Coordinates of C-alpha atoms in Angstrom, one line a residue:
Chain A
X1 CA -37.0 13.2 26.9
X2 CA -34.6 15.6 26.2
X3 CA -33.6 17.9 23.3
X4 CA -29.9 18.8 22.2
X5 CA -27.9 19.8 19.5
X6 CA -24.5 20.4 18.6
X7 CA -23.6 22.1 15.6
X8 CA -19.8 22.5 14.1
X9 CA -19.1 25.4 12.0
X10 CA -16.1 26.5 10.6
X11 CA -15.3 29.2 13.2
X12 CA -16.6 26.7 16.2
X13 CA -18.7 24.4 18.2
X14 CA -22.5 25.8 19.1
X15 CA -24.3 23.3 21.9
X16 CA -27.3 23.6 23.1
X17 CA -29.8 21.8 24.9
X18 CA -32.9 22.2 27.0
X19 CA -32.8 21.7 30.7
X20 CA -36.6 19.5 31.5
X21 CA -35.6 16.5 33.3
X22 CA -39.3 14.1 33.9
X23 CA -40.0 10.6 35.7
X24 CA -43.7 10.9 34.6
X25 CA -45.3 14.2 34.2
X26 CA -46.0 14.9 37.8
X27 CA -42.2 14.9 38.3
X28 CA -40.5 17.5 36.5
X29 CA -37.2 19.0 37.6
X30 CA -34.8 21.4 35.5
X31 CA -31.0 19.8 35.4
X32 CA -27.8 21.1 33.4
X33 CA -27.7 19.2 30.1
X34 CA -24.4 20.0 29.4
X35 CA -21.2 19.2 31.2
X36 CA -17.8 20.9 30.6
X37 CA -14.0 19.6 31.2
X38 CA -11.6 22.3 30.8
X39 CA -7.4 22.4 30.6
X40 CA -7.0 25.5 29.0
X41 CA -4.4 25.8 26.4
X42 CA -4.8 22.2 26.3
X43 CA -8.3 20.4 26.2
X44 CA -12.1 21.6 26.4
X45 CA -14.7 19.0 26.2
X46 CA -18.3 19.2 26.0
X47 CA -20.7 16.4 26.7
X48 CA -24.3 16.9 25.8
X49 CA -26.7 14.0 28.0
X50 CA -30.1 13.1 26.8
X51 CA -31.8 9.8 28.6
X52 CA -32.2 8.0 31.9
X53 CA -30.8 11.0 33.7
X54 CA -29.1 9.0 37.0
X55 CA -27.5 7.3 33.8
X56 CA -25.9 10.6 32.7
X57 CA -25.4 11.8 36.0
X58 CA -23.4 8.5 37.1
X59 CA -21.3 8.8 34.1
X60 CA -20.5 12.3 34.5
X61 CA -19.9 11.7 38.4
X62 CA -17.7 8.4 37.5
X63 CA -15.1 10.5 35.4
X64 CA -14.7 13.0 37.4
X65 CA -14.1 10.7 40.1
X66 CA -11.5 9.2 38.3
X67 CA -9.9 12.5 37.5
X68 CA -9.3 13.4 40.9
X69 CA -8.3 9.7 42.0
X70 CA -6.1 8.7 39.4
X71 CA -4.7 12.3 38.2
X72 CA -5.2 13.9 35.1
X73 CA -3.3 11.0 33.1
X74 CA -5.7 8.5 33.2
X75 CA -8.5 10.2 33.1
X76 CA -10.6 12.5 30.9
X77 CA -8.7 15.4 31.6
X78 CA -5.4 13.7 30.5
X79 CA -6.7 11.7 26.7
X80 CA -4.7 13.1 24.0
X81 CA -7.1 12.8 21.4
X82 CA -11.0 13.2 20.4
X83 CA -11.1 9.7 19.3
X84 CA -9.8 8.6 23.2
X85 CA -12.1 11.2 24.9
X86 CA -14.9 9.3 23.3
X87 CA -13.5 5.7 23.9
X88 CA -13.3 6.7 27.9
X89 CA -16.6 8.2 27.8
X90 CA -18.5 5.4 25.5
X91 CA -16.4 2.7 28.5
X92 CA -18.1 4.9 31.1
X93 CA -21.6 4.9 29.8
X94 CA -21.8 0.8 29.2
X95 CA -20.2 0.0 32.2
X96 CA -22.8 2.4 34.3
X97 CA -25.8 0.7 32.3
X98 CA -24.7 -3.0 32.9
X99 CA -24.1 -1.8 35.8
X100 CA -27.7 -0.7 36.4
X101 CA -29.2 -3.7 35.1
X102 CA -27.9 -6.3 37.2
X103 CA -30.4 -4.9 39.7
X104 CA -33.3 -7.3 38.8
X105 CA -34.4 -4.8 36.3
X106 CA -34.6 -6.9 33.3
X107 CA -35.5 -3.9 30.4
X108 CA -31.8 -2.1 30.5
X109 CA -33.2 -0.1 28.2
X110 CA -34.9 1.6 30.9
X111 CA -31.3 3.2 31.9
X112 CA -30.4 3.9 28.5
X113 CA -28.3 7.5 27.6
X114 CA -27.2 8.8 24.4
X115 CA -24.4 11.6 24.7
X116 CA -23.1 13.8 22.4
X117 CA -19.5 14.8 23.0
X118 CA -17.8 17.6 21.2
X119 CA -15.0 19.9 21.3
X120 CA -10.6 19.8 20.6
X121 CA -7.5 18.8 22.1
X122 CA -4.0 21.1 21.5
X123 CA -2.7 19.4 18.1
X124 CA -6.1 18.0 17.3
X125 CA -9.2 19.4 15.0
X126 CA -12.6 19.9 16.5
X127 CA -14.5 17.1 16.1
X128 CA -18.2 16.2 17.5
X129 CA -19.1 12.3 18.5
X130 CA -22.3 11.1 18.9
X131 CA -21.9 8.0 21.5
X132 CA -24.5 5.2 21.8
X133 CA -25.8 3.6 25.2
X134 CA -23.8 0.6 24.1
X135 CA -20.7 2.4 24.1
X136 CA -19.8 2.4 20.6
X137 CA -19.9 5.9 18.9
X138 CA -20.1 7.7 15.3
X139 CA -17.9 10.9 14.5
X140 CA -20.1 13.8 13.1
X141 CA -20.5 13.3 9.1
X142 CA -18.2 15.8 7.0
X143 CA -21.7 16.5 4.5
X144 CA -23.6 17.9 7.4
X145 CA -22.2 18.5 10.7
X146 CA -24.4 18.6 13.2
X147 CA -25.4 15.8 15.9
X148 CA -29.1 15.5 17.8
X149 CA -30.1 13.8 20.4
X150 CA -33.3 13.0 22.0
X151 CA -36.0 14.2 20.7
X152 CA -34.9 15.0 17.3
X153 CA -37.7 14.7 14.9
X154 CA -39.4 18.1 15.0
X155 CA -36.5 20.4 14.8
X156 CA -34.9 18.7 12.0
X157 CA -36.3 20.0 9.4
X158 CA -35.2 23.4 9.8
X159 CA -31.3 22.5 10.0
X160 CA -31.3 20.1 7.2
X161 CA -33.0 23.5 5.3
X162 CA -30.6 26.0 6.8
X163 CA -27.9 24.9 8.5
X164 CA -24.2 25.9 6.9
X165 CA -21.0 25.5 8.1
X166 CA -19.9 29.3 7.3
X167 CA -22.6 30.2 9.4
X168 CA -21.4 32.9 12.3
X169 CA -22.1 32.2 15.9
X170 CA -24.8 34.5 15.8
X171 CA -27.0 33.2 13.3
X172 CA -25.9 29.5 14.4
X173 CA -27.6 30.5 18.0
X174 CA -30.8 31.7 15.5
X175 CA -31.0 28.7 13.9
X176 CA -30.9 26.6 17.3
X177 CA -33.8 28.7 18.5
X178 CA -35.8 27.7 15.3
X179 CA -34.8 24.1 16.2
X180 CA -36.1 24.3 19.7
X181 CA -38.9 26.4 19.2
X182 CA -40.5 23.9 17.0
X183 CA -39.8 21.3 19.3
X184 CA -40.8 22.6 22.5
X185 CA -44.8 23.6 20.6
X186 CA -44.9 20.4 19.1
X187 CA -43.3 18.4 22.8
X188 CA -44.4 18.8 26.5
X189 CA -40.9 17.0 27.5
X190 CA -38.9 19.7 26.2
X191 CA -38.7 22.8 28.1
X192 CA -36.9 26.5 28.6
X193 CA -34.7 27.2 30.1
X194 CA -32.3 26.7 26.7
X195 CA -28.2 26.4 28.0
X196 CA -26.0 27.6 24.9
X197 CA -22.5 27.1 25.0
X198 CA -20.0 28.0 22.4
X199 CA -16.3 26.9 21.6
X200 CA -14.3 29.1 19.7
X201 CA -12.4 27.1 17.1
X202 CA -8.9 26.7 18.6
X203 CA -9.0 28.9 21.4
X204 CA -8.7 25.7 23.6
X205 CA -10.6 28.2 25.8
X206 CA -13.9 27.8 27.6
X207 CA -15.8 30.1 25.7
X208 CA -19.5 31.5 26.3
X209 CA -22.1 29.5 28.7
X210 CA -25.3 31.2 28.6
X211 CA -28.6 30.6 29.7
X212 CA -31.9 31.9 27.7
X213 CA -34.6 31.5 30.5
X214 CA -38.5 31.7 29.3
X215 CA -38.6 34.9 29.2
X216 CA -36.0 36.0 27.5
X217 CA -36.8 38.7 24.8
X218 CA -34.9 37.2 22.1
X219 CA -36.1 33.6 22.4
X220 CA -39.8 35.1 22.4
X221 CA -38.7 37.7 19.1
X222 CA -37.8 35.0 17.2
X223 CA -40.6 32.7 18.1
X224 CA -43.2 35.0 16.9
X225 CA -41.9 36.6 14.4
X226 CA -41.2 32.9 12.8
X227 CA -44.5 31.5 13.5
X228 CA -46.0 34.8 11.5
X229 CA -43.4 34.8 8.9
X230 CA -44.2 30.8 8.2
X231 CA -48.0 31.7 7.7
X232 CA -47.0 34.6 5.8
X233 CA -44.8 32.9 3.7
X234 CA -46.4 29.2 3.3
X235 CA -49.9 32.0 2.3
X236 CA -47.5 32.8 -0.5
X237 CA -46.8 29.7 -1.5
X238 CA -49.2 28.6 -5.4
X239 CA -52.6 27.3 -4.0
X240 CA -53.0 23.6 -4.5
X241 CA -55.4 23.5 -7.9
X242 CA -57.5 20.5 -8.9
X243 CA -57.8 21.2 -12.9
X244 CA -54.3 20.9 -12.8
X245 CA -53.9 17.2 -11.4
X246 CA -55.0 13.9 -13.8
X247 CA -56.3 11.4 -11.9
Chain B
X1 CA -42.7 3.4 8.7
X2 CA -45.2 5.8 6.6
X3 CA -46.9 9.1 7.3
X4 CA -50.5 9.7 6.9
X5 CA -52.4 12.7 7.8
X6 CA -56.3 13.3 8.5
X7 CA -57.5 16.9 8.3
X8 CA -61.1 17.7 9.6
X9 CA -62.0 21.4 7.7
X10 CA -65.4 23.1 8.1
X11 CA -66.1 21.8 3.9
X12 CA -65.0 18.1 5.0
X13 CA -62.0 15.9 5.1
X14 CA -58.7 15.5 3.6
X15 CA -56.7 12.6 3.7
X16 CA -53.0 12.2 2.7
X17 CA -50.4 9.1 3.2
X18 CA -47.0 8.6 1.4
X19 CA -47.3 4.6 -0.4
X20 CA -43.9 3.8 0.6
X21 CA -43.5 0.2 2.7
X22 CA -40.5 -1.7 4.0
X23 CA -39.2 -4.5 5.6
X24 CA -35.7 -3.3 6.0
X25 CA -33.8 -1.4 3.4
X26 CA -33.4 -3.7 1.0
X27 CA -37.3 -4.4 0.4
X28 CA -39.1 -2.2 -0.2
X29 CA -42.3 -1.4 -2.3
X30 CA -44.9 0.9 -2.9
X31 CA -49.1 0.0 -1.5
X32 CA -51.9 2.5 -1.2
X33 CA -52.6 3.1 2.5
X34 CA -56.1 5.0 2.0
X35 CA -58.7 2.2 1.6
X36 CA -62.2 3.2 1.2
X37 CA -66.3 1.9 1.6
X38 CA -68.6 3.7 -0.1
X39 CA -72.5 3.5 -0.2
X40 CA -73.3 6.7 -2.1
X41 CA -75.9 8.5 -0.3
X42 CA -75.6 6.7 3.1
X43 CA -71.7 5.9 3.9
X44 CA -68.6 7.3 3.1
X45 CA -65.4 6.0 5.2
X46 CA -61.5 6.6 4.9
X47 CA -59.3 4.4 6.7
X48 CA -55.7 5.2 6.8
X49 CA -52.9 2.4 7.6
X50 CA -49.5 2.9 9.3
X51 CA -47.3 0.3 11.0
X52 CA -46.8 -3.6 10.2
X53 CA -48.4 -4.2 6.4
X54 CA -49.9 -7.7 6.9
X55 CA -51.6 -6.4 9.5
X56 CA -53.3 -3.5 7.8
X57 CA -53.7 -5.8 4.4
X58 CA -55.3 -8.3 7.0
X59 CA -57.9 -5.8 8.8
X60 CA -59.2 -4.8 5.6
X61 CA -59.6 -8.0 4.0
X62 CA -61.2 -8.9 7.1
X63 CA -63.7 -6.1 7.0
X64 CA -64.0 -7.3 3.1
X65 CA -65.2 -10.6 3.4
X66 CA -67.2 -9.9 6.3
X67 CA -69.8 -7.5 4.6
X68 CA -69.8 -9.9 1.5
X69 CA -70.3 -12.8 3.6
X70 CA -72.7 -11.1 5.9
X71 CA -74.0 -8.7 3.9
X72 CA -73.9 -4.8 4.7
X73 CA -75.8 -5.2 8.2
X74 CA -73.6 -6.6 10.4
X75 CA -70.1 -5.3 8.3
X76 CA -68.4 -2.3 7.8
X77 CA -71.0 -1.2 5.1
X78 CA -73.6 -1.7 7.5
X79 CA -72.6 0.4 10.8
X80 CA -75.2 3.2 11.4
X81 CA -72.5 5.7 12.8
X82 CA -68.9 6.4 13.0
X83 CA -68.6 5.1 16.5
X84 CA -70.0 1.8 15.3
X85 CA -67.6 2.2 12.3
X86 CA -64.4 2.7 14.7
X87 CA -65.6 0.3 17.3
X88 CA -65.5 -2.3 14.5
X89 CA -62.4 -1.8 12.7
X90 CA -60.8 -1.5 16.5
X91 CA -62.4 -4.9 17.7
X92 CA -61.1 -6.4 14.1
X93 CA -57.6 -4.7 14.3
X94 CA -57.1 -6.4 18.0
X95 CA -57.8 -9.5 16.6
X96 CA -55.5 -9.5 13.8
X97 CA -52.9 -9.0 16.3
X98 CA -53.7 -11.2 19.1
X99 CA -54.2 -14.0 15.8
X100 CA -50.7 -13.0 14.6
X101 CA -48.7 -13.4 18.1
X102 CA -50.1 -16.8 18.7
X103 CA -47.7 -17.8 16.2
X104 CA -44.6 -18.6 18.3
X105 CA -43.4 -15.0 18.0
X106 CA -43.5 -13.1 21.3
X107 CA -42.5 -9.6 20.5
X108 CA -46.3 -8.6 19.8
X109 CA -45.5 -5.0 18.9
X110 CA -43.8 -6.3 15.1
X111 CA -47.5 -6.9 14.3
X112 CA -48.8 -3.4 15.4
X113 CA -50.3 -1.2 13.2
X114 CA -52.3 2.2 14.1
X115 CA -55.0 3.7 11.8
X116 CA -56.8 6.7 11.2
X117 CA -60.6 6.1 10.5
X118 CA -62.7 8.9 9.2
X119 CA -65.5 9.9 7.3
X120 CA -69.1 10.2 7.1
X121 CA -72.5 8.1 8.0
X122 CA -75.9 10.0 7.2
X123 CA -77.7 12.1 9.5
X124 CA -74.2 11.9 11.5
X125 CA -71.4 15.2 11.5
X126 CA -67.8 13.6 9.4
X127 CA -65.6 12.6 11.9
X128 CA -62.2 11.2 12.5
X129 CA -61.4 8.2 15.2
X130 CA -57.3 7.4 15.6
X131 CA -57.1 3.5 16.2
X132 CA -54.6 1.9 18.6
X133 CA -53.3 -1.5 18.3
X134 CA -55.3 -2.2 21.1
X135 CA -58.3 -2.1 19.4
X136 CA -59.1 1.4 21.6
X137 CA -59.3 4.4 19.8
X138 CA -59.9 8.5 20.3
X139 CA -62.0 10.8 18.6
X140 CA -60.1 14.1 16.9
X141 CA -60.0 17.3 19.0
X142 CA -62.5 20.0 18.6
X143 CA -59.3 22.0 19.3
X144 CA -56.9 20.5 16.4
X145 CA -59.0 18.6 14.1
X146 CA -55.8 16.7 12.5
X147 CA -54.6 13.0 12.9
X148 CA -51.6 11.9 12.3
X149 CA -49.4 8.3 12.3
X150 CA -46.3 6.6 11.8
X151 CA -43.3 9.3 11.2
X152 CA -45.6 12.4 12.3
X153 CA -43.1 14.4 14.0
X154 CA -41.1 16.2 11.3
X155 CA -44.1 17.3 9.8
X156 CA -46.1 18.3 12.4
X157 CA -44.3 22.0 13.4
X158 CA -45.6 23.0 10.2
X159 CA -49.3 21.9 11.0
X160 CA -49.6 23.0 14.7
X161 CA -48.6 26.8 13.3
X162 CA -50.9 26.8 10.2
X163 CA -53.5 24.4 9.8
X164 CA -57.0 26.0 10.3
X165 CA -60.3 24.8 9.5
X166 CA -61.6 27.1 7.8
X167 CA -58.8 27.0 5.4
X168 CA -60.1 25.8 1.6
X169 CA -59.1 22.0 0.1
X170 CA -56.5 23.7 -1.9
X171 CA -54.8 25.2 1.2
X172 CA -54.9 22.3 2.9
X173 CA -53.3 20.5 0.1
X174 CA -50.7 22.6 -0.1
X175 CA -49.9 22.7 3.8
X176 CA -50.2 19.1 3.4
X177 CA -47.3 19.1 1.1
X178 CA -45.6 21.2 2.7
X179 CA -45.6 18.3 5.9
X180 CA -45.1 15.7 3.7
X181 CA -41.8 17.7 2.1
X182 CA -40.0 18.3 5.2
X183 CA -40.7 14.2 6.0
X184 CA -39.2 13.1 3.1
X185 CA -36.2 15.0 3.1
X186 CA -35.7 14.0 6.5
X187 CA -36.9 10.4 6.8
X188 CA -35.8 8.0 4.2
X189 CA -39.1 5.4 5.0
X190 CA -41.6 7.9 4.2
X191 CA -41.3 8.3 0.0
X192 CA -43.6 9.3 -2.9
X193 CA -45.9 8.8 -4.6
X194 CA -48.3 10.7 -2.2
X195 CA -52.4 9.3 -1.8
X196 CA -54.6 12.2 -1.8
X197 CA -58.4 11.6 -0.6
X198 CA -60.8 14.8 -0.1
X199 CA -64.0 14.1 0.5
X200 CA -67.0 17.1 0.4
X201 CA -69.2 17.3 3.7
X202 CA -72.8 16.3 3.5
X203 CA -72.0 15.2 -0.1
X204 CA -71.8 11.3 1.1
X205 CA -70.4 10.7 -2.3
X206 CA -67.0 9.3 -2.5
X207 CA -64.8 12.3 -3.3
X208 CA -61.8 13.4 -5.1
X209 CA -58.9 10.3 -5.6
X210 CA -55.5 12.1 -6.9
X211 CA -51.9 10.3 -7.0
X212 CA -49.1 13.3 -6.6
X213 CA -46.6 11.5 -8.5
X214 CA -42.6 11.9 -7.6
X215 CA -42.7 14.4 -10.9
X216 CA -45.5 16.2 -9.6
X217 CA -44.8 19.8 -10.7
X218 CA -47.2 21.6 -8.1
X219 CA -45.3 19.3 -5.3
X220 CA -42.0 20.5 -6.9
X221 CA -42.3 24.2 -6.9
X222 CA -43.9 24.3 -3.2
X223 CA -40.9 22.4 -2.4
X224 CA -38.7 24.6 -4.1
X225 CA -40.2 27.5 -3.1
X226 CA -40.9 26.7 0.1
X227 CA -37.1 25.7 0.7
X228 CA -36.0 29.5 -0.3
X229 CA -38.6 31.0 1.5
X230 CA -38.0 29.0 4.6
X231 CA -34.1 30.7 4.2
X232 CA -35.4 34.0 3.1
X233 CA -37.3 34.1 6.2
X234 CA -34.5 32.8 8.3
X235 CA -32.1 35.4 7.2
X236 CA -34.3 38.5 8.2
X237 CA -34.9 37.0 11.9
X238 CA -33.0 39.3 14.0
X239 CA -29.7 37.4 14.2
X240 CA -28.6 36.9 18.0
X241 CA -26.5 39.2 20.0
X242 CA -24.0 37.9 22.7
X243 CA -23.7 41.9 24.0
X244 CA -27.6 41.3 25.1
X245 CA -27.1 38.4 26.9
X246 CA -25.8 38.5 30.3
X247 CA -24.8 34.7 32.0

């Protein structure tokens, strides 16, 4: 499994995802999570992969393919809006799976991917799609805009609670660290290295692509000082009391 | 789906489950999940349902008839130790299912269920035994005395950071709450009313039974609170800085 999330604040797009690739536990790799198209001035796309990972990887292989092949018109460098960058893309991904399946392999859902794609086009808002393995795909909801993928269950808590739309880069990036740190105690099949990258609201630039590896000082800050904060805080919290309760 | 949640603390155990069942959205209703034998003095067990409810509602009228028909020695009331106890209700589980998919339907896995058994047997330690649909089944960590089944993932950053076992049965009440909270408000098939058991090691008595109603004012305020806290908290975490990060 995989875990990544995309955030859209007012001032931007956050991603981030984690970068543990498995076929089984005894074969574990580390693999870029997030891929990047770039005209600047004119288009920057983001597209976050979580699933069969030769899946993602043919996808991601398949458009660029055709964006050298068939020029920038027909391709993902050349769409003119969010809602065709995530047609193309949502084509790609079902025609890779059926493509995969006529192998013999009867359970397709073996192949399956799930891909987040997010970011703006001159002319265009931001705008964040979540895209399904059978193509089809969901624009992000206006109430609370963030998209997950993979294994979202543990760190969802935390951005239901705090997650805001006025939020600054900054504490958006805190609040993804939350989100993963929970995840990666609670999940062998997420795993540091974490790869952030963040889209400044019409810049149609590339913005920042950072990497927080295990050790990095912040990542570890915030881990611990959360984890003792939570126990300090939930020791806070009324004790339960039993005269209190009726049967 | 449903959450339920098995604590093994040094004073004994503490069960919790949400009542909610479905079969889709549009029916749903609301059935205890904790059922419960009792020979006061000689046998207390707890076993906690998750998964398809016919299933469950079958294994335990199973178990039923079996010690009226047999009498206690060779039922349920009759097992001389919790791996008797587990071994049963395993061996009956299996056999619900295997009876169920005989019926034409060939997707076996609609009839799973997986339970938590626990509890005590005289001159035995309390214990806890998770049950697969297999009929197999694991005894709780000496590490991380907990169990947990059907929507445990939300819930269980919380537990991993705090639960302890020496903690007191108001404690784990309230960090029991606190896991069932951030299910709810992320996971619309998990609902109150909550089913609390708590049963006193050694005591071989039966134990506290408490309903937390969807009013429940102690359930309220550590919601509440917790929510602010959780932000409090959030907000004096060092906020990131891109100036220390280097690509």
């Amino acid at each position: 499994m995989s875990y990544c999330v995309a955030l859209r604040l007012d001032s931007g797009l956050v991603f981030m995802a984690d970068t543990l690739t498995n076929a089984g536990v005894d074969n574990i790799s580390h693999y870029s999570k997030i891929h990047h198209w770039s005209r600047p001035g004119e288009l920057q796309l983001f597209l976050l992969t979580a699933g069969n990972l030769a899946t993602s990887q043919a996808v991601v292989s398949h458009l660029n393919e055709a964006s050298k092949l068939s020029g920038k018109n027909e391709s993902i460098l050349g769409v003119t809006s969010m809602f065709q960058a995530a047609k193309l893309v949502g084509q790609q991904l079902r025609e890779v799976i059926v493509d995969m399946s006529k192998g013999g392999q009867e359970a397709s859902n073996k192949f399956d991917a799930t891909l987040i794609l997010g970011g703006q086009i001159k002319g265009e808002n931001m705008s964040l799609y979540l895209i399904y393995p059978e193509g089809n795909f969901i624009e992000v909801s206006e109430y609370e805009p963030f998209l997950q993928i993979g294994e979202t269950k543990y760190g969802k808590p935390i951005i239901v609670r705090a997650f805001d739309p006025v939020m600054t880069f900054e504490e958006a990036v805190k609040l993804l660290i939350v989100s993963f740190d929970s995840t990666i105690k609670a999940n062998l099949s997420v795993a540091m290295p974490l790869h952030l990258r963040i889209y400044e609201k019409d810049s149609l630039e590339s913005g920042r692509d950072l990497t927080l590896e295990e050790n990095n000082a912040y990542f570890q800050t915030v881990s611990e000082t959360w984890g003792s904060k939570l126990k300090e805080v939930f020791g806070q919290l009324p004790d339960f009391s039993f005269s209190n309760e009726v049967k």
